[in-house]
Coordinates of C-alpha atoms in Angstrom, one line a residue:
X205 CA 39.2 25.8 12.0
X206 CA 41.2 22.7 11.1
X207 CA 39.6 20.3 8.7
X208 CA 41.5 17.2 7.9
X209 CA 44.9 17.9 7.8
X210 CA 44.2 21.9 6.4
X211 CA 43.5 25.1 8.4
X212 CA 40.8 26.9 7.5
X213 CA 41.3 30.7 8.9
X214 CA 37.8 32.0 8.8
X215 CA 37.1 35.7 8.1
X216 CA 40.2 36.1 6.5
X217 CA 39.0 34.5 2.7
X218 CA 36.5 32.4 1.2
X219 CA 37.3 28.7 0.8
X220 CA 35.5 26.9 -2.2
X221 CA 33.8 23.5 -2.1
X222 CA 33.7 21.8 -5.1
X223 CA 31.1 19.6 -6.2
X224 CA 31.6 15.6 -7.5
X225 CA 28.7 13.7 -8.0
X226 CA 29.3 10.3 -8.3
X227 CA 25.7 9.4 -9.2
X228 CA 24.1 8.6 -12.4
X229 CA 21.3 11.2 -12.0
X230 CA 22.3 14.0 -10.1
X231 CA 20.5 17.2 -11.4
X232 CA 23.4 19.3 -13.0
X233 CA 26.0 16.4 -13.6
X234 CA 24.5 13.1 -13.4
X235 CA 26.8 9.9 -14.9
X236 CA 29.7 12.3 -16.4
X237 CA 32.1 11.5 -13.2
X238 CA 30.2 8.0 -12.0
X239 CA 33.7 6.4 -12.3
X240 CA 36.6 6.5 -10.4
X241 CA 38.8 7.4 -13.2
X242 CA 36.4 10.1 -14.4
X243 CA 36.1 10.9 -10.7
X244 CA 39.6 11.3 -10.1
X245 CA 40.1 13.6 -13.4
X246 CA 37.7 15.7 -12.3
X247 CA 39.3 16.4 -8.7
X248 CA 42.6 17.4 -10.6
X249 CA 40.7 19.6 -12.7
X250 CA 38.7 21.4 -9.7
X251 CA 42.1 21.8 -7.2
X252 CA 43.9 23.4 -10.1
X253 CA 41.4 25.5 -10.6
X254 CA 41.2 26.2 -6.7
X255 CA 39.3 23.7 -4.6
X256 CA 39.4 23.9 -1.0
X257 CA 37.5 21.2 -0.2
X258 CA 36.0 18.1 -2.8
X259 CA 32.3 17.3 -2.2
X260 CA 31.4 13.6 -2.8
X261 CA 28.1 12.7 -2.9
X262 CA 26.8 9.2 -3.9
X263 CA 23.1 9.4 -4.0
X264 CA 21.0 12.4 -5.7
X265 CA 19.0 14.6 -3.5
X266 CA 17.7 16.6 -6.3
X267 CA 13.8 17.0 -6.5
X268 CA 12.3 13.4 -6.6
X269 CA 15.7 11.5 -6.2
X270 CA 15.6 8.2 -6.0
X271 CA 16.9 6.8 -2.9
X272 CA 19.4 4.2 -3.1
X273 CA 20.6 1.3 -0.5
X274 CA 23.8 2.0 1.9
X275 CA 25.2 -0.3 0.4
X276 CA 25.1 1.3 -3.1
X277 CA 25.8 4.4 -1.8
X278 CA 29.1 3.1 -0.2
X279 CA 30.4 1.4 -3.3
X280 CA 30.0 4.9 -5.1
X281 CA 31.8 6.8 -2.9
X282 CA 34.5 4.6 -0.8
X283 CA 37.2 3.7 -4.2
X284 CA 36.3 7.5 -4.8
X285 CA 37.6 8.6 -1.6
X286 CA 40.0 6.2 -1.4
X287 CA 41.8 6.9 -5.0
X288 CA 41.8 10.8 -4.3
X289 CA 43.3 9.9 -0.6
X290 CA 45.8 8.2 -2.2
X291 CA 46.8 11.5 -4.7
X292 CA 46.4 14.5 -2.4
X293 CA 45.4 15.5 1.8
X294 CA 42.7 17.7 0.1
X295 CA 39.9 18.2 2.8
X296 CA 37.2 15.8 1.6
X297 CA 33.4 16.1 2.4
X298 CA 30.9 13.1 2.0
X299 CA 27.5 14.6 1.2
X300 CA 25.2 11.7 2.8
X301 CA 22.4 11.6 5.6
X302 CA 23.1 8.1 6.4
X303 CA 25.2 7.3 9.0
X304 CA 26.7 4.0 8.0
X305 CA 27.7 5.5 4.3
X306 CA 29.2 8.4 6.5
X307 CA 31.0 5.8 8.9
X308 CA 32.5 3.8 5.5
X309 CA 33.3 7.4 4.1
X310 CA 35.4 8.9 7.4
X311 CA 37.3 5.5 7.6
X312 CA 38.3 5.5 4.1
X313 CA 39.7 9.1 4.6
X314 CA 36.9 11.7 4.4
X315 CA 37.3 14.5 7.1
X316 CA 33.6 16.3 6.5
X317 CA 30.2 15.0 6.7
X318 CA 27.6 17.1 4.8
X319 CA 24.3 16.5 6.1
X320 CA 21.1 17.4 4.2
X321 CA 19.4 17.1 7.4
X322 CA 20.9 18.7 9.8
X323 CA 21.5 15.2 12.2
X324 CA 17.4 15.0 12.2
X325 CA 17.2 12.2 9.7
X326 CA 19.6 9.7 11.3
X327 CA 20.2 9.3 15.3
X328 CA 23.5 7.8 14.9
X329 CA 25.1 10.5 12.3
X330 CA 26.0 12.9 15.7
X331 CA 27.5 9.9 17.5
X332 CA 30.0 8.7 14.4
X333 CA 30.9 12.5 13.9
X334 CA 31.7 12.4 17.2
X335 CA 33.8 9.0 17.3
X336 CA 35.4 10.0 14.3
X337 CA 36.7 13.8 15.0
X338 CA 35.0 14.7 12.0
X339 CA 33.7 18.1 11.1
X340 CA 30.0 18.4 10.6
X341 CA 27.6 20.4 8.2
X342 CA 24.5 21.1 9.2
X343 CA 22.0 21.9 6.6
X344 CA 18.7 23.6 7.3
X345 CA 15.6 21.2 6.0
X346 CA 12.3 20.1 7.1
X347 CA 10.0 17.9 4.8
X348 CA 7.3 21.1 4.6
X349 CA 7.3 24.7 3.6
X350 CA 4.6 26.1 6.4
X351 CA 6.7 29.0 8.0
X352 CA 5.3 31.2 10.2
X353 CA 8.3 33.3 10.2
X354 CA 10.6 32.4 7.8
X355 CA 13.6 33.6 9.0
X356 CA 13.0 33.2 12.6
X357 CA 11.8 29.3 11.9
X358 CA 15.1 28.7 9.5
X359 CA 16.8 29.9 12.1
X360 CA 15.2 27.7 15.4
X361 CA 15.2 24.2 13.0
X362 CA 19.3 25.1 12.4
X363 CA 20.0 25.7 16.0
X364 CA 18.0 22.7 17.2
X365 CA 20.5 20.8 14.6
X366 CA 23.6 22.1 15.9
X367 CA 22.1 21.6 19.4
X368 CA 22.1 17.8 18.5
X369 CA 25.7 18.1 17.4
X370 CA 27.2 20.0 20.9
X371 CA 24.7 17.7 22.9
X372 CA 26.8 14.7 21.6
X373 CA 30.0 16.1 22.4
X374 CA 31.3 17.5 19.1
X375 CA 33.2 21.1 19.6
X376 CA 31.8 24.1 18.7
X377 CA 34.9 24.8 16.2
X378 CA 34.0 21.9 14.3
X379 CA 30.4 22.9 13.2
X380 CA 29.6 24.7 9.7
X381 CA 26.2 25.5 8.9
X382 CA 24.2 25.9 6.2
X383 CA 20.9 27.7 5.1
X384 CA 19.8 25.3 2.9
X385 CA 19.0 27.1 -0.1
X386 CA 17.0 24.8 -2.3
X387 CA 15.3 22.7 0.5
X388 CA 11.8 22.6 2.0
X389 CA 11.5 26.6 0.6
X390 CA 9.2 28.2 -1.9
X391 CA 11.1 30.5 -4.4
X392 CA 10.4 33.4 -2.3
X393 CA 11.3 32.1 0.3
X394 CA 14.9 31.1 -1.1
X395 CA 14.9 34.8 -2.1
X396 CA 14.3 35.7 1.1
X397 CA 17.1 33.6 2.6
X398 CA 19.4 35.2 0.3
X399 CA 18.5 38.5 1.3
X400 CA 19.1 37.7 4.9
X401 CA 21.9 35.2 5.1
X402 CA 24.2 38.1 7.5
X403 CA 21.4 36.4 10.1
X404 CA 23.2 33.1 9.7
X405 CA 26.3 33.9 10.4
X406 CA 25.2 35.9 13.5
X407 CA 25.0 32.6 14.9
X408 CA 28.5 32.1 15.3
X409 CA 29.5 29.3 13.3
X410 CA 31.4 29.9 10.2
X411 CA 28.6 29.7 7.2
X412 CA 28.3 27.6 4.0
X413 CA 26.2 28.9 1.0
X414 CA 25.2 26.0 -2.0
X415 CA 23.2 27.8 -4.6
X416 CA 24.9 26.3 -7.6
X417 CA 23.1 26.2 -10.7
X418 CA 20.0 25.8 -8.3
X419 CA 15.8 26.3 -9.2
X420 CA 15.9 29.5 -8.1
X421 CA 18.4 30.5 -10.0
X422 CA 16.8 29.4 -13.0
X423 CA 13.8 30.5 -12.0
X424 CA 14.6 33.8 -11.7
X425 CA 17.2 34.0 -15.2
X426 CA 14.2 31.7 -16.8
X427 CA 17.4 29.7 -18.0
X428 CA 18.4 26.0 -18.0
X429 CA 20.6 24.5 -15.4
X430 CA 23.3 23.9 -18.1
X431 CA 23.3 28.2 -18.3
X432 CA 22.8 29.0 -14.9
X433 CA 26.8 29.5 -14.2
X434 CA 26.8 33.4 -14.1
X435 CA 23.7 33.6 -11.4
X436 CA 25.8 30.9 -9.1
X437 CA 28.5 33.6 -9.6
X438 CA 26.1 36.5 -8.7
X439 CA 24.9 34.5 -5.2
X440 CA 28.4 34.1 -4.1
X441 CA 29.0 37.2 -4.1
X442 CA 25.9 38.2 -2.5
X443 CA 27.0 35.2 -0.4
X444 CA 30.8 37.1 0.8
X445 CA 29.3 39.8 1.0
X446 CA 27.0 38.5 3.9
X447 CA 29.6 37.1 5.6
X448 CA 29.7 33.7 4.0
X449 CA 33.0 31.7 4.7
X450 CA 32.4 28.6 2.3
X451 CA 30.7 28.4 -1.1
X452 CA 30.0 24.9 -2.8
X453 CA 30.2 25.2 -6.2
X454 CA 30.6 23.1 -9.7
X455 CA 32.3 25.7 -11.7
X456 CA 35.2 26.3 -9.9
X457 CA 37.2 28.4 -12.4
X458 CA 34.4 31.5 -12.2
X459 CA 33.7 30.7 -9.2
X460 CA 37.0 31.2 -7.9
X461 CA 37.3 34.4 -9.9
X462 CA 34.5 35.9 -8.2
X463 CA 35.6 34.8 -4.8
X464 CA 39.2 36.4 -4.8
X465 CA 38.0 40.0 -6.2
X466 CA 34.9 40.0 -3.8
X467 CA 37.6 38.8 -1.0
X468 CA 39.7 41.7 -2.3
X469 CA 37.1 43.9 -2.1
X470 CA 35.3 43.0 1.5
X471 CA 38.0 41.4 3.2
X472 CA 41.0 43.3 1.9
X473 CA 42.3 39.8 1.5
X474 CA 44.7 40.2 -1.6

């Protein structure tokens, strides 16, 4: 898979996406990198400590966000992209469901567009991905939690995404799902998820996994966000050892860590 100006060779290691908010009120990290030179600093920091892939995202979508204009969301994230653009060919992802935000972001330089929706929210996101060569991540939501099979319903809304992708003419190789831990699911059924995310990447697309310091994490450690950096460790390695081929992360250091001796371990990759 080639993303921007990278190659990504899946099933041979685990790439790491890094996480930079650029909002004041994001859940974990809200207002510390709302700048661009904060923003910047914090890129450095998370490619030295092994990046992949930076994650912008300019609007919250943490449990009763509030939603912001395009406009806003484009000023946040365009000198972001731009200013890192100008430092480093670094694969860069625009967390947005909003297809004029996405539009700004892939013509200032971003290659990825990260969609909380899956293409569901937005009718033109699947046509700009498609003008734009960009590679597309399809996350599995709905605005309910009324499964009658979890598994097998996760499974149909994520298809019927990346259905909307192929049907607007974007190739196979550039499509990355994602299960969509945190969204429109109970606990459980997060839990569940987890237990069962070899079933995602039985659909034949390489397979992103974005617990970090998530409610179910601290749900289950009874711990604050803030202390919740060892759990987003123990779910990417559940994560690998699933098949997962992408992990988006805000620790990067430990994250990284984990990734290389579970890569050693399960993919012999040394």
């Amino acid at each position: 898979m080639k993303i921007g100006k990278k190659d990504f060779e899946i099933g041979k290691r685990t790439y790491i996406m890094g996480i930079l908010n650029v909002t004041p009120d994001s859940f974990s990290d809200g207002g510390k990198y709302n700048t661009v030179e904060k923003a910047i600093l914090h890129t450095r920091e998370m490619i030295e400590q092994g990046a992949d892939i930076i994650d912008i995202g300019g609007e919250s979508t943490r449990p009763g966000y509030t939603k912001i204009s395009d406009e806003e969301e484009i000023s946040r994230v365009v000198p972001v992209i731009e200013a890192i653009r100008k430092e480093t060919d670094i694969p860069i992802s625009v967390d947005s469901y909003k297809s004029e935000v996405i539009e700004a972001s892939l013509k200032a330089g971003a290659d990825i567009i990260n969609d909380i929706w899956g293409f569901k929210k937005d009718s033109k996101m699947a046509q700009v991905a498609k003008q734009y060569n960009a590679t597309c991540l399809l996350m599995h939501n709905r605005d309910n939690t009324s499964y009658c099979d979890v598994m097998k319903d996760i499974l149909e809304d994520l298809m019927e995404s990346v259905k909307i992708a192929l049907k607007a003419g974007i190739k196979p190789e550039s499509i990355i799902v994602d299960p969509g831990i945190g969204f429109a699911k109970t606990y459980e059924q997060n839990l569940e998820v987890m237990n069962h995310l070899e079933d995602f990447t039985a659909l034949g697309y390489p397979v992103l996994l974005a617990t970090s310091k998530k409610r179910m994490i601290g749900t289950a450690l009874n711990l604050e966000k803030d202390e919740r950096v060892e759990g987003t460790v123990a779910t990417t390695v559940v994560g690998i050892m699933k098949g997962c081929d992408f992990v988006r992360v805000h620790n990067v250091k430990e994250n990284k860590r984990a990734v290389l001796m579970t890569d050693a371990i399960v993919r012999k990759y040394i």
